PDB file of C-alpha atoms in Angstrom:
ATOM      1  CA  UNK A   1     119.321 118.467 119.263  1.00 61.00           C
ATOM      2  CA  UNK A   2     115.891 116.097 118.650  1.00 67.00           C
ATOM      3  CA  UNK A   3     116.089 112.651 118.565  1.00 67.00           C
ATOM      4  CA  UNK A   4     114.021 112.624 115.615  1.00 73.00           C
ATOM      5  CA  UNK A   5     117.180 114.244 113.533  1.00 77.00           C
ATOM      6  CA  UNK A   6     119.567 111.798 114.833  1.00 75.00           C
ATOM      7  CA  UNK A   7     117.457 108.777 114.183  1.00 76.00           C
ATOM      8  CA  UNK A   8     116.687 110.138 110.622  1.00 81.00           C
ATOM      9  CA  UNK A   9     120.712 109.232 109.938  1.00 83.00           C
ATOM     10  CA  UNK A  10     120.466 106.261 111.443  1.00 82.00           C
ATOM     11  CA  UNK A  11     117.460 105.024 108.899  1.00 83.00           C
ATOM     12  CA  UNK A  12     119.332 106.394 105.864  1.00 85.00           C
ATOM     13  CA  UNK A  13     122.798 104.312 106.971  1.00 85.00           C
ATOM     14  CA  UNK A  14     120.616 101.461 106.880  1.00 84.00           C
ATOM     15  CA  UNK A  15     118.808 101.661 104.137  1.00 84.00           C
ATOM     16  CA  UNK A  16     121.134 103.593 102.101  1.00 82.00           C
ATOM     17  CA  UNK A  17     118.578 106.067  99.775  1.00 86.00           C
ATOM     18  CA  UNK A  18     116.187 108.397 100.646  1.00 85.00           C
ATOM     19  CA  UNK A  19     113.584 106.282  98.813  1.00 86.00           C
ATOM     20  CA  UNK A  20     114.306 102.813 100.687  1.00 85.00           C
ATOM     21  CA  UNK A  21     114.411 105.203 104.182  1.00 84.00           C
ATOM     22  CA  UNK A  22     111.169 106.967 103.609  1.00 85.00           C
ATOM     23  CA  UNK A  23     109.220 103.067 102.693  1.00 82.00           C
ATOM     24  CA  UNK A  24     110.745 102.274 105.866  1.00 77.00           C
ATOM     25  CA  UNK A  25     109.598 104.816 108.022  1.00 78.00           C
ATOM     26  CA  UNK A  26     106.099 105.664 106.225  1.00 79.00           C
ATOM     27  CA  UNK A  27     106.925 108.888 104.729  1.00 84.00           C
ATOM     28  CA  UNK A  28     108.259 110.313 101.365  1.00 86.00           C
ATOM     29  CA  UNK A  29     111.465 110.638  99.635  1.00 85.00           C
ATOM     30  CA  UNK A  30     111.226 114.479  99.434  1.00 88.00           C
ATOM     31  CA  UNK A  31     110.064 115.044 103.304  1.00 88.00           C
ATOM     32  CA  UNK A  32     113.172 112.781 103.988  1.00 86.00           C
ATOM     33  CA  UNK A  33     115.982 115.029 101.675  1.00 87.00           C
ATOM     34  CA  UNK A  34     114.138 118.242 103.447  1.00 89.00           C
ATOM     35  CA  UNK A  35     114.592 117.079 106.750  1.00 88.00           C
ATOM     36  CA  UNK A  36     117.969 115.644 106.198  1.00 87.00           C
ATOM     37  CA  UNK A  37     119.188 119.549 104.336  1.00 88.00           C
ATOM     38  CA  UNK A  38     117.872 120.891 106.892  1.00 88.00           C
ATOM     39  CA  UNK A  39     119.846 118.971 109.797  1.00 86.00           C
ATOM     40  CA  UNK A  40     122.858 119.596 108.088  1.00 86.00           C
ATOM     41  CA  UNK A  41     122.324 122.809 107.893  1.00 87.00           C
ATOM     42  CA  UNK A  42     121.786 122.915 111.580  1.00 87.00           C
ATOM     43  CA  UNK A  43     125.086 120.886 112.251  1.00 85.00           C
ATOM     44  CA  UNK A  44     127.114 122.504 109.851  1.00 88.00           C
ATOM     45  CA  UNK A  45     128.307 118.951 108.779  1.00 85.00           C
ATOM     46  CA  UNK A  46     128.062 117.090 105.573  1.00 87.00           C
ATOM     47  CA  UNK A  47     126.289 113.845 106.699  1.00 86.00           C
ATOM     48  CA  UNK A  48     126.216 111.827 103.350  1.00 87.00           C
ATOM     49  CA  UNK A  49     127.544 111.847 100.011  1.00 87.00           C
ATOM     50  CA  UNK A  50     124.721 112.302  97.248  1.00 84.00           C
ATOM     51  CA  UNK A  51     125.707 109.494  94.827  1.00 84.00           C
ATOM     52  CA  UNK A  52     123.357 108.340  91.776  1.00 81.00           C
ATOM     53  CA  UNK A  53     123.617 104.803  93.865  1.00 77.00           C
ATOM     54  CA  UNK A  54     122.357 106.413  96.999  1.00 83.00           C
ATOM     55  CA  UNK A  55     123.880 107.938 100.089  1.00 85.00           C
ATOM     56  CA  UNK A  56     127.475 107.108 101.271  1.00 88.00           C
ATOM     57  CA  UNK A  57     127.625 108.244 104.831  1.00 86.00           C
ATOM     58  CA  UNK A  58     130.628 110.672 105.486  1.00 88.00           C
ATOM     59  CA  UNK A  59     133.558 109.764 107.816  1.00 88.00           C
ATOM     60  CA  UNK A  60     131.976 112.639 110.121  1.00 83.00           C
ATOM     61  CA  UNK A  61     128.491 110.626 110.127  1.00 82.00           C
ATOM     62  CA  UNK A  62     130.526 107.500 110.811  1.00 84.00           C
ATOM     63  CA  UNK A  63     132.097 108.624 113.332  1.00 83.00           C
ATOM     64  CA  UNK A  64     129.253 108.898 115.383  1.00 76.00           C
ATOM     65  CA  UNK A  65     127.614 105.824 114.038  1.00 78.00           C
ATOM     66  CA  UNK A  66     128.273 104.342 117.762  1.00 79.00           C
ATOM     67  CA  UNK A  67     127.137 107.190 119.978  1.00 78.00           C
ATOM     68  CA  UNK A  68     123.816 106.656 118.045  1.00 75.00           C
ATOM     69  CA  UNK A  69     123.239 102.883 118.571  1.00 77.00           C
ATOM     70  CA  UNK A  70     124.055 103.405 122.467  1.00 74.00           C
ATOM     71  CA  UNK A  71     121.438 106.020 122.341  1.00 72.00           C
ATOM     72  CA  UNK A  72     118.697 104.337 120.203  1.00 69.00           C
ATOM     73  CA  UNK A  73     119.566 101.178 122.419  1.00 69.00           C
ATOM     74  CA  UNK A  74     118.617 103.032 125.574  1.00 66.00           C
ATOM     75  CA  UNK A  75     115.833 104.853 124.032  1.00 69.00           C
ATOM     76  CA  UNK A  76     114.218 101.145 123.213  1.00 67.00           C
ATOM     77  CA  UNK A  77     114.598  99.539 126.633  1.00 65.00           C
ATOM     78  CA  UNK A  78     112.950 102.899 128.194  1.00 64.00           C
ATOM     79  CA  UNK A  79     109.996 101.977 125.720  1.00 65.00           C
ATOM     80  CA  UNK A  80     110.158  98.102 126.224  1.00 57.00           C
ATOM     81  CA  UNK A  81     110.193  98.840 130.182  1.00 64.00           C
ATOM     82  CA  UNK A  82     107.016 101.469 130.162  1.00 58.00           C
ATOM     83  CA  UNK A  83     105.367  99.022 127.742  1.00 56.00           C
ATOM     84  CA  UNK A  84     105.263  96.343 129.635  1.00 55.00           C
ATOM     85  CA  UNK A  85     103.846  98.392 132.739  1.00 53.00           C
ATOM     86  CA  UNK A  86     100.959  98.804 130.997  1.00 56.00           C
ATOM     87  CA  UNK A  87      98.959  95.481 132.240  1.00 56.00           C
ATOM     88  CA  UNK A  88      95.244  96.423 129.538  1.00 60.00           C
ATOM     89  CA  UNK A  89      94.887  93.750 127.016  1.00 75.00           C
ATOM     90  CA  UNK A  90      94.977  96.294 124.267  1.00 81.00           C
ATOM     91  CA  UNK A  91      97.304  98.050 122.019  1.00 85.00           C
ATOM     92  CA  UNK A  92      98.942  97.160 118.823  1.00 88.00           C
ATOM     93  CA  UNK A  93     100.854  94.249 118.473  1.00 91.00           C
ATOM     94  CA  UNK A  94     103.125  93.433 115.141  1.00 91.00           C
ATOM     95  CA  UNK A  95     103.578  90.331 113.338  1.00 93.00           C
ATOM     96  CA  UNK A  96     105.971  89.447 110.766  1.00 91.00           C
ATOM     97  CA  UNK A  97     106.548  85.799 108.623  1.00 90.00           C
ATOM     98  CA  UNK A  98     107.104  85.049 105.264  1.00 84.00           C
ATOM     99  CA  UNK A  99     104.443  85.011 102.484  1.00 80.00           C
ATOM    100  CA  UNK A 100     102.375  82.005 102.909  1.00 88.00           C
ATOM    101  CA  UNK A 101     103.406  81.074 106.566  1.00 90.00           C
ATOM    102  CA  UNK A 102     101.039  84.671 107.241  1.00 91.00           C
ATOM    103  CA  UNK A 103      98.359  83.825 104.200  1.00 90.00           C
ATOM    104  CA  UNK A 104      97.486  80.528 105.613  1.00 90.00           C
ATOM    105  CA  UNK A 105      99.006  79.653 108.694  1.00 92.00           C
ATOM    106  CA  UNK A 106      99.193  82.901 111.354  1.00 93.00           C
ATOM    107  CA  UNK A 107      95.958  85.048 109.183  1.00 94.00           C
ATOM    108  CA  UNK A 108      93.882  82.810 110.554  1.00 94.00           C
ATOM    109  CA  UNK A 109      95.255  82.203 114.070  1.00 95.00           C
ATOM    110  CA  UNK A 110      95.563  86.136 114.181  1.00 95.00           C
ATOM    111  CA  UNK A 111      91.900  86.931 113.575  1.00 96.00           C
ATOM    112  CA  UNK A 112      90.477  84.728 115.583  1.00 94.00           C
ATOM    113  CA  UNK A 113      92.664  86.090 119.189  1.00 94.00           C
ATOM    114  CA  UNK A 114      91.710  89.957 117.636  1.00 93.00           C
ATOM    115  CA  UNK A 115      88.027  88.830 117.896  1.00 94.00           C
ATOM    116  CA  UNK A 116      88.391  87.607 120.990  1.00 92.00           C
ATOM    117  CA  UNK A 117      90.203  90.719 122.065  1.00 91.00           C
ATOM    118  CA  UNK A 118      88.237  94.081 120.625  1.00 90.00           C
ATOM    119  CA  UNK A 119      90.804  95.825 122.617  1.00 90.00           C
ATOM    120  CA  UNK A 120      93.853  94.417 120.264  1.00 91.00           C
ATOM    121  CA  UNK A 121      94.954  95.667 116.776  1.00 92.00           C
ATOM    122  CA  UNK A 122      97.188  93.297 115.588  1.00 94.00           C
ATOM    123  CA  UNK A 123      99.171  94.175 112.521  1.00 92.00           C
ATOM    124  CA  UNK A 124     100.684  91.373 109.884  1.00 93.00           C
ATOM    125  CA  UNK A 125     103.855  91.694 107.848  1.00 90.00           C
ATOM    126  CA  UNK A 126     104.221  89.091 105.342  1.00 88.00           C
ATOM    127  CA  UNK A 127     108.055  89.982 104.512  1.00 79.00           C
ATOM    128  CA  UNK A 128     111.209  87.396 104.049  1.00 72.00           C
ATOM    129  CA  UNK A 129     113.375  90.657 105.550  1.00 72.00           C
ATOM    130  CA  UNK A 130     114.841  89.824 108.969  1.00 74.00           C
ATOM    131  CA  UNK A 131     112.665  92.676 111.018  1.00 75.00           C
ATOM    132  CA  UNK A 132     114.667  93.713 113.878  1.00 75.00           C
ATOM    133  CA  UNK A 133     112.754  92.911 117.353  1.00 74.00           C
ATOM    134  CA  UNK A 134     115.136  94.827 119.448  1.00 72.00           C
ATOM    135  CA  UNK A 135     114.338  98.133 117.887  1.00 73.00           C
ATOM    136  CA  UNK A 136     110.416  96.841 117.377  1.00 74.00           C
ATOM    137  CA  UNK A 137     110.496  96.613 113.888  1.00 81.00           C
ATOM    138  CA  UNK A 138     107.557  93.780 114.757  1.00 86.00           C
ATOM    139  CA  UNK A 139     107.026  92.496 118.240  1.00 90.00           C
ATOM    140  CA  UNK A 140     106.750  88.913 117.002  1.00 91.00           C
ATOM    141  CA  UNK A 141     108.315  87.398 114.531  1.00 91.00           C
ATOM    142  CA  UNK A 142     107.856  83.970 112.926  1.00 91.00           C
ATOM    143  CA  UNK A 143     110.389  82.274 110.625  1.00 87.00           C
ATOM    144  CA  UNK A 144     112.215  79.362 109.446  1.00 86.00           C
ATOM    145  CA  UNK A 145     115.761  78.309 111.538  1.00 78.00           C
ATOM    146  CA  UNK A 146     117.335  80.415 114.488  1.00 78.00           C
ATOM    147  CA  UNK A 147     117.221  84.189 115.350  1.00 80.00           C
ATOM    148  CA  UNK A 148     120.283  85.582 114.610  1.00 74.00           C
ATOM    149  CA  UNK A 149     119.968  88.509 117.594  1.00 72.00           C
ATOM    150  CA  UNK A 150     121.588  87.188 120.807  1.00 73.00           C
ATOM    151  CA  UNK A 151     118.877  88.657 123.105  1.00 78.00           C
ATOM    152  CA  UNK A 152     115.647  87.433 121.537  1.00 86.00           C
ATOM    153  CA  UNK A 153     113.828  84.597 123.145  1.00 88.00           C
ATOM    154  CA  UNK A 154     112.695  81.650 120.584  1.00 90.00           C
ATOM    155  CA  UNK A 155     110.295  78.553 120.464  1.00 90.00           C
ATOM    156  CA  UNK A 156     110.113  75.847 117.936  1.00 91.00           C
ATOM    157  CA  UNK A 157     105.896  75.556 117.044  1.00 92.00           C
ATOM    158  CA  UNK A 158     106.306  73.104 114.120  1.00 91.00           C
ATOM    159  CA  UNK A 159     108.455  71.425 111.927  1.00 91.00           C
ATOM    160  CA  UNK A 160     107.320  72.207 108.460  1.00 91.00           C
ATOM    161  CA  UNK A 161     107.718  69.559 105.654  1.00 92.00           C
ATOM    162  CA  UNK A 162     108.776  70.211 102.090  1.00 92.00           C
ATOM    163  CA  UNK A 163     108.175  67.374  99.141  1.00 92.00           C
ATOM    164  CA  UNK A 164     108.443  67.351  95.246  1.00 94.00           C
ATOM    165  CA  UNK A 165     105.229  68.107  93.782  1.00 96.00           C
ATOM    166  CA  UNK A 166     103.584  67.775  90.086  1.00 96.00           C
ATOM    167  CA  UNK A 167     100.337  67.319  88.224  1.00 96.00           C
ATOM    168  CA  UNK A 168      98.879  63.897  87.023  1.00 94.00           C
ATOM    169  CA  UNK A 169      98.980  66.080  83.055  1.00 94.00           C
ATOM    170  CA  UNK A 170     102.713  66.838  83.803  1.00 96.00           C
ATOM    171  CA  UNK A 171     103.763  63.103  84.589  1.00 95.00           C
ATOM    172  CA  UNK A 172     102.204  62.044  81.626  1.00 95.00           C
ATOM    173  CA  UNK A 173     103.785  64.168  79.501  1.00 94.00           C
ATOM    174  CA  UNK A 174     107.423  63.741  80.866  1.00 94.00           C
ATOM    175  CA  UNK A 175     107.302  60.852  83.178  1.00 93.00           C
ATOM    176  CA  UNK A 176     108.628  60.428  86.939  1.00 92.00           C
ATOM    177  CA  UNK A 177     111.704  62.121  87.254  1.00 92.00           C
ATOM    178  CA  UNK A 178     114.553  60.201  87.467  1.00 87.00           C
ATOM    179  CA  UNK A 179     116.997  60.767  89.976  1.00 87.00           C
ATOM    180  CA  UNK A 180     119.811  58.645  88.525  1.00 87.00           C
ATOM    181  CA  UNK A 181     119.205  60.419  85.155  1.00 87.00           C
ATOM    182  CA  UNK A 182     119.779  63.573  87.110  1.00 90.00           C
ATOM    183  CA  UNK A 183     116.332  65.377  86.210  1.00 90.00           C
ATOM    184  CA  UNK A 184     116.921  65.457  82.364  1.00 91.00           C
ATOM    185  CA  UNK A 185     113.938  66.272  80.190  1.00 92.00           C
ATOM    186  CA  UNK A 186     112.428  67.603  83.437  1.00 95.00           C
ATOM    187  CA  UNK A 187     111.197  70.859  84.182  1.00 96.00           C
ATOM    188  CA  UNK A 188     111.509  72.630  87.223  1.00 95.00           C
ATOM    189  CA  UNK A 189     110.446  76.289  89.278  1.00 94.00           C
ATOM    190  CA  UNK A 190     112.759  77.409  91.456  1.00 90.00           C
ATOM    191  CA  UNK A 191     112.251  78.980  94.839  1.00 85.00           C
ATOM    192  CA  UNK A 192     114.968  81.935  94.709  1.00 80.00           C
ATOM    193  CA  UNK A 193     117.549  81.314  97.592  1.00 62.00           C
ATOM    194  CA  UNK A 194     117.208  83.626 100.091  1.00 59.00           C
ATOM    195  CA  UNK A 195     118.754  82.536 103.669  1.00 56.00           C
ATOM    196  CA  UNK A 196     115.673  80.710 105.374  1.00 52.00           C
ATOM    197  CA  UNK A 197     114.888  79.168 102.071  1.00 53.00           C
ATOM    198  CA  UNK A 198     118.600  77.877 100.798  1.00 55.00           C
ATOM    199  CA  UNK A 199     118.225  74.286 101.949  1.00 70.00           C
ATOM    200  CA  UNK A 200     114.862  74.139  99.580  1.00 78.00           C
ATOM    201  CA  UNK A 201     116.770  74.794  96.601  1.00 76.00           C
ATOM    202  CA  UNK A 202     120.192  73.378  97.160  1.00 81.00           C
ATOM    203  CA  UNK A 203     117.771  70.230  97.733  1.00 87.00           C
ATOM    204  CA  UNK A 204     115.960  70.664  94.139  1.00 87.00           C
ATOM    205  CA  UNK A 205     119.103  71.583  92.591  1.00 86.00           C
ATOM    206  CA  UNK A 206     120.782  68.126  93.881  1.00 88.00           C
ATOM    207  CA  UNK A 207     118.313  65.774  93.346  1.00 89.00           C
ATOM    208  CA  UNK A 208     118.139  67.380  89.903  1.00 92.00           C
ATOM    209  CA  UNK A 209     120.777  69.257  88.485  1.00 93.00           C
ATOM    210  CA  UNK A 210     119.969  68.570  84.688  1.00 93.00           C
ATOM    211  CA  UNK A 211     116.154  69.865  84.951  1.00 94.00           C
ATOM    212  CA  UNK A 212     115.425  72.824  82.975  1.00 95.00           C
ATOM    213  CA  UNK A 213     114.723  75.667  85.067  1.00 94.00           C
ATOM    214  CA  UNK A 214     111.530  77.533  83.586  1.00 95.00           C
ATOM    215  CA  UNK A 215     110.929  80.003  86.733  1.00 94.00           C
ATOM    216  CA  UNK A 216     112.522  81.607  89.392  1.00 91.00           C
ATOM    217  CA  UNK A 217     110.343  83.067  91.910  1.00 90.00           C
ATOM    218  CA  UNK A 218     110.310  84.258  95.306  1.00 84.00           C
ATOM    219  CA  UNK A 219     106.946  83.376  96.381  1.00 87.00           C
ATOM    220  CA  UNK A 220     105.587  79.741  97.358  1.00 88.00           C
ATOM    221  CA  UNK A 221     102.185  80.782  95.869  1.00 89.00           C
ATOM    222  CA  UNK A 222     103.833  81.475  92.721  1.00 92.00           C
ATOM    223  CA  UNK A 223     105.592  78.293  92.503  1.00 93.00           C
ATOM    224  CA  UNK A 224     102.280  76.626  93.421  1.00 93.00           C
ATOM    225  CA  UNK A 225     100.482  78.351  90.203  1.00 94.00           C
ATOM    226  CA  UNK A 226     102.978  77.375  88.076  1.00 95.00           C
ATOM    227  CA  UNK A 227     103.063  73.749  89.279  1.00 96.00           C
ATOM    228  CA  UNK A 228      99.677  73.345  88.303  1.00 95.00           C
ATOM    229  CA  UNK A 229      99.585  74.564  85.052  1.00 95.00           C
ATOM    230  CA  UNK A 230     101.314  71.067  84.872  1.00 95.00           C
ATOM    231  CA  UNK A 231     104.575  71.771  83.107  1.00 96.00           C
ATOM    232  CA  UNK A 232     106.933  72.090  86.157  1.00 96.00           C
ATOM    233  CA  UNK A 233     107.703  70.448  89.687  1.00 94.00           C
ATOM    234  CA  UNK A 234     108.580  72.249  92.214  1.00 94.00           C
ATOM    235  CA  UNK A 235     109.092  71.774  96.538  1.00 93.00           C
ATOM    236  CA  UNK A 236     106.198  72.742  97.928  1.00 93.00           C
ATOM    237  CA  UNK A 237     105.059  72.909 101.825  1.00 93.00           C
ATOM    238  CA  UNK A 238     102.947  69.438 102.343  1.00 92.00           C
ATOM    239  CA  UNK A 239      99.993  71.817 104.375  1.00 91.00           C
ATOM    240  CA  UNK A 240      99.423  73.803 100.791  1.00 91.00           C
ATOM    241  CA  UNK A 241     100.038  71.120  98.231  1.00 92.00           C
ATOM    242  CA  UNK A 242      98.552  67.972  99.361  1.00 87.00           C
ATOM    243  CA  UNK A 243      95.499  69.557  99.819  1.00 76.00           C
ATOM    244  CA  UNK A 244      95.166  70.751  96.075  1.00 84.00           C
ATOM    245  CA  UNK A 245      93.484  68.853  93.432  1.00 80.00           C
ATOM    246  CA  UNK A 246      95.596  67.175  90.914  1.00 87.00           C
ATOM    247  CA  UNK A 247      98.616  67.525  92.383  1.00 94.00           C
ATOM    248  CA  UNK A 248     100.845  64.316  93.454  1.00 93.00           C
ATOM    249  CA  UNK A 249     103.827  63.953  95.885  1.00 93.00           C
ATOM    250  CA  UNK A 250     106.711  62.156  94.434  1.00 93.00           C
ATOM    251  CA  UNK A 251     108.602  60.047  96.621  1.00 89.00           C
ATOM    252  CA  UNK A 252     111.761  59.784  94.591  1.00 87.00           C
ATOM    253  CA  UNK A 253     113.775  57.581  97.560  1.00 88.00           C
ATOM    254  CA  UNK A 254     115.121  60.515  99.045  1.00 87.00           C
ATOM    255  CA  UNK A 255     114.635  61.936 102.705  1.00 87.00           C
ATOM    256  CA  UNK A 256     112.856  65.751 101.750  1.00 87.00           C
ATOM    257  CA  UNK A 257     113.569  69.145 103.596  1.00 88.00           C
ATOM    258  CA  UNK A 258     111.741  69.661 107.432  1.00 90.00           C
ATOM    259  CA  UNK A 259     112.137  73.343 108.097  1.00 89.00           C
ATOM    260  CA  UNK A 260     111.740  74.121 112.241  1.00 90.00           C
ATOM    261  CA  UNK A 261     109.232  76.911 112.426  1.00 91.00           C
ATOM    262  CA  UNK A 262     110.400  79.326 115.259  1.00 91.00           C
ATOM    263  CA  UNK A 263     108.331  82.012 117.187  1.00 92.00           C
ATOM    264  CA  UNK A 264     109.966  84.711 118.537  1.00 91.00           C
ATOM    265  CA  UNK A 265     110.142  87.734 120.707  1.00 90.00           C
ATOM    266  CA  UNK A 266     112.420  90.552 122.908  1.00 84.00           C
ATOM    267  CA  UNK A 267     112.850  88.969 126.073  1.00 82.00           C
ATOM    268  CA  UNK A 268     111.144  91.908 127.985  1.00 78.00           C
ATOM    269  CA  UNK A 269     108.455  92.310 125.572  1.00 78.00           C
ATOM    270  CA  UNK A 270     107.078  89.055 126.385  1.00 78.00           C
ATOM    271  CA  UNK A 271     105.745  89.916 129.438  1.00 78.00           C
ATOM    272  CA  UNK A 272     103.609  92.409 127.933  1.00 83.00           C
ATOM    273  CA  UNK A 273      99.959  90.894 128.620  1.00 85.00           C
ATOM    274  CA  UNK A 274      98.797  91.289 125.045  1.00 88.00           C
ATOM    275  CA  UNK A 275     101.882  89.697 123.649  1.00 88.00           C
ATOM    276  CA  UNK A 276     102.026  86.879 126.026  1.00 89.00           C
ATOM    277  CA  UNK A 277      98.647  85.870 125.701  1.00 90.00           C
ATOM    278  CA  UNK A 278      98.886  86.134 121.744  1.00 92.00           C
ATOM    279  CA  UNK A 279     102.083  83.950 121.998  1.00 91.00           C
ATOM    280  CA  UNK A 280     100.468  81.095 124.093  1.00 91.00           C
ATOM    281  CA  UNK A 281      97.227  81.368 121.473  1.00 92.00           C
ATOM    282  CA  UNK A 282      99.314  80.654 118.749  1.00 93.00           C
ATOM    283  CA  UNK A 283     101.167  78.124 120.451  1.00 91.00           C
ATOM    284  CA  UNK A 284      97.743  76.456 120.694  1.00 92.00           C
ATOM    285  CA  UNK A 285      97.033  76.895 117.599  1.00 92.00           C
ATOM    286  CA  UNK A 286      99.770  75.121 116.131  1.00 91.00           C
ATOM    287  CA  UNK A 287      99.491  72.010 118.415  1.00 88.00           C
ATOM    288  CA  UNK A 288      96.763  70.509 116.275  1.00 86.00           C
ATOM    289  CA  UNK A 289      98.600  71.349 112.821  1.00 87.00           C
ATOM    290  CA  UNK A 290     101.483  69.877 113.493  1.00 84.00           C
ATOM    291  CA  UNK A 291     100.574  66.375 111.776  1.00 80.00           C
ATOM    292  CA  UNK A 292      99.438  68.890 108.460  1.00 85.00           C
ATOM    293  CA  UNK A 293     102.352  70.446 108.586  1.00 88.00           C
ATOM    294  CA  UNK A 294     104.788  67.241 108.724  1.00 88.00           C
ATOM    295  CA  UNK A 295     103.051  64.144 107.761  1.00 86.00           C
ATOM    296  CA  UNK A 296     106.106  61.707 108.265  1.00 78.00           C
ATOM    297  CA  UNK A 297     106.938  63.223 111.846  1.00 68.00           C
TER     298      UNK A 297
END
């Protein structure tokens, strides 16, 4: 029996369709059904339950659910071990953050240690999923609060700060908001709460509960356009927004979010020579942003 054909199941129990499998493993939808027909075939088991929602996996495919994991497990700390034998400074190494934590903050840091290093390809993920560094979904990952793996290995490199942001044209038009008055005749765009991001808007949404919500959006760059079109506030990183023309921060007598930002990594891929040295580059690189990226600490 190949490996390939048993990890196959293992991608479509996680992802649950064909299509969200094949964007996950860099293939198509129909290579993915032929593959997966033709394993069952093989097995003479029904794997999955065809459903216009997805796949269901069977109780036979559950059943084995277990054996898999112990396998793919032991299959990944083969690779881990023989990677980190290899002492070239070269190879591929992955990076994943969220959106504009990898535009402004890691793109930058990132081409400069590739230049340095023809030998290194680095790839960047900008992606608010939680990629999974035991399996090497990414070999480094940076993001707001803790890991929630048990064996990855994590260092703060900055505490991020948050603030209330608007145009001179929008305070004009609808004054300073008002915390007593709750935020009424305010406007507001809305970060949409994901996990690492739920203490930005519970924040907004507290200090202002009666502001009219005029966009949702997943995206700090998004939130950033809108804010200066000058008919919303929103919280915005300080780095990005008190940089920007026209836009003010509002100090509204209330103590603002400070996000840690945490690097991490697999405990035994860290001592692969590429990925250590990119690890204590960025490290570096962080040390003189760290006023930028929190003003008040």
């Amino acid at each position: 029996m190949d490996w390939e054909e048993l990890h196959l199941v293992q991608h479509l129990v996680r992802h649950g369709s064909l299509s969200a499998a094949a964007r996950a493993m860099g293939t198509t939808q129909p290579t993915l059904s032929r593959r997966l027909e033709a394993f069952e075939q093989k097995t003479r088991k029904t794997l999955f339950e065809r459903q216009p929602g997805g796949l269901v996996p069977t109780a036979v495919c559950l059943s084995n659910l277990s054996a898999l994991e112990h396998m793919e497990a032991n299959a990944l700390a083969v690779e881990r071990r023989l990677a980190v034998q290899d002492d070239a400074l070269e190879g591929t190494i992955t990076v994943t953050s969220l959106d504009w934590i990898g535009d402004y903050l890691l793109a930058p840091i990132l081409t400069k240690f590739a230049a340095m290093h023809p030998g290194v390809s680095i790839h960047l993920l900008n992606d608010g999923r939680r990629f999974n560094l035991s399996r090497r979904d990414a070999d480094i990952a940076l993001r707001f609060g803790s890991f929630d793996q048990n064996d990855i290995v994590e260092r703060k490199v900055a505490d991020v700060a948050y603030g209330l942001f608007a145009t001179e044209a929008y305070l004009d038009r609808f004054g300073h908001p008002d915390v007593a008055g709750e935020g009424r005749n305010q406007t507001i765009v809305e970060l949409v709460e994901v996990p690492v991001r739920v203490s930005l808007s519970t924040w907004l949404k507290d200090l202002l509960p009666e502001a009219r919500v005029l966009l949702r959006t997943n995206s700090i760059r998004s939130q950033l356009s809108a804010v200066e079109t000058g008919q919303a506030l929103a919280t915005l990183p300080h780095f990005i927004a008190a940089g920007r023309n026209g836009l003010v921060a509002l100090n509204l007598g209330v103590a603002a979010p400070v996000l840690p930002l945490k690097l991490g990594v697999h405990p035994e891929l860290r001592e692969l020579p590429r990925v250590r040295k990119l690890m204590d580059f960025a490290v570096s690189q962080f040390a003189p942003l760290r006023v930028s990226l929190n003003p008040s600490g």
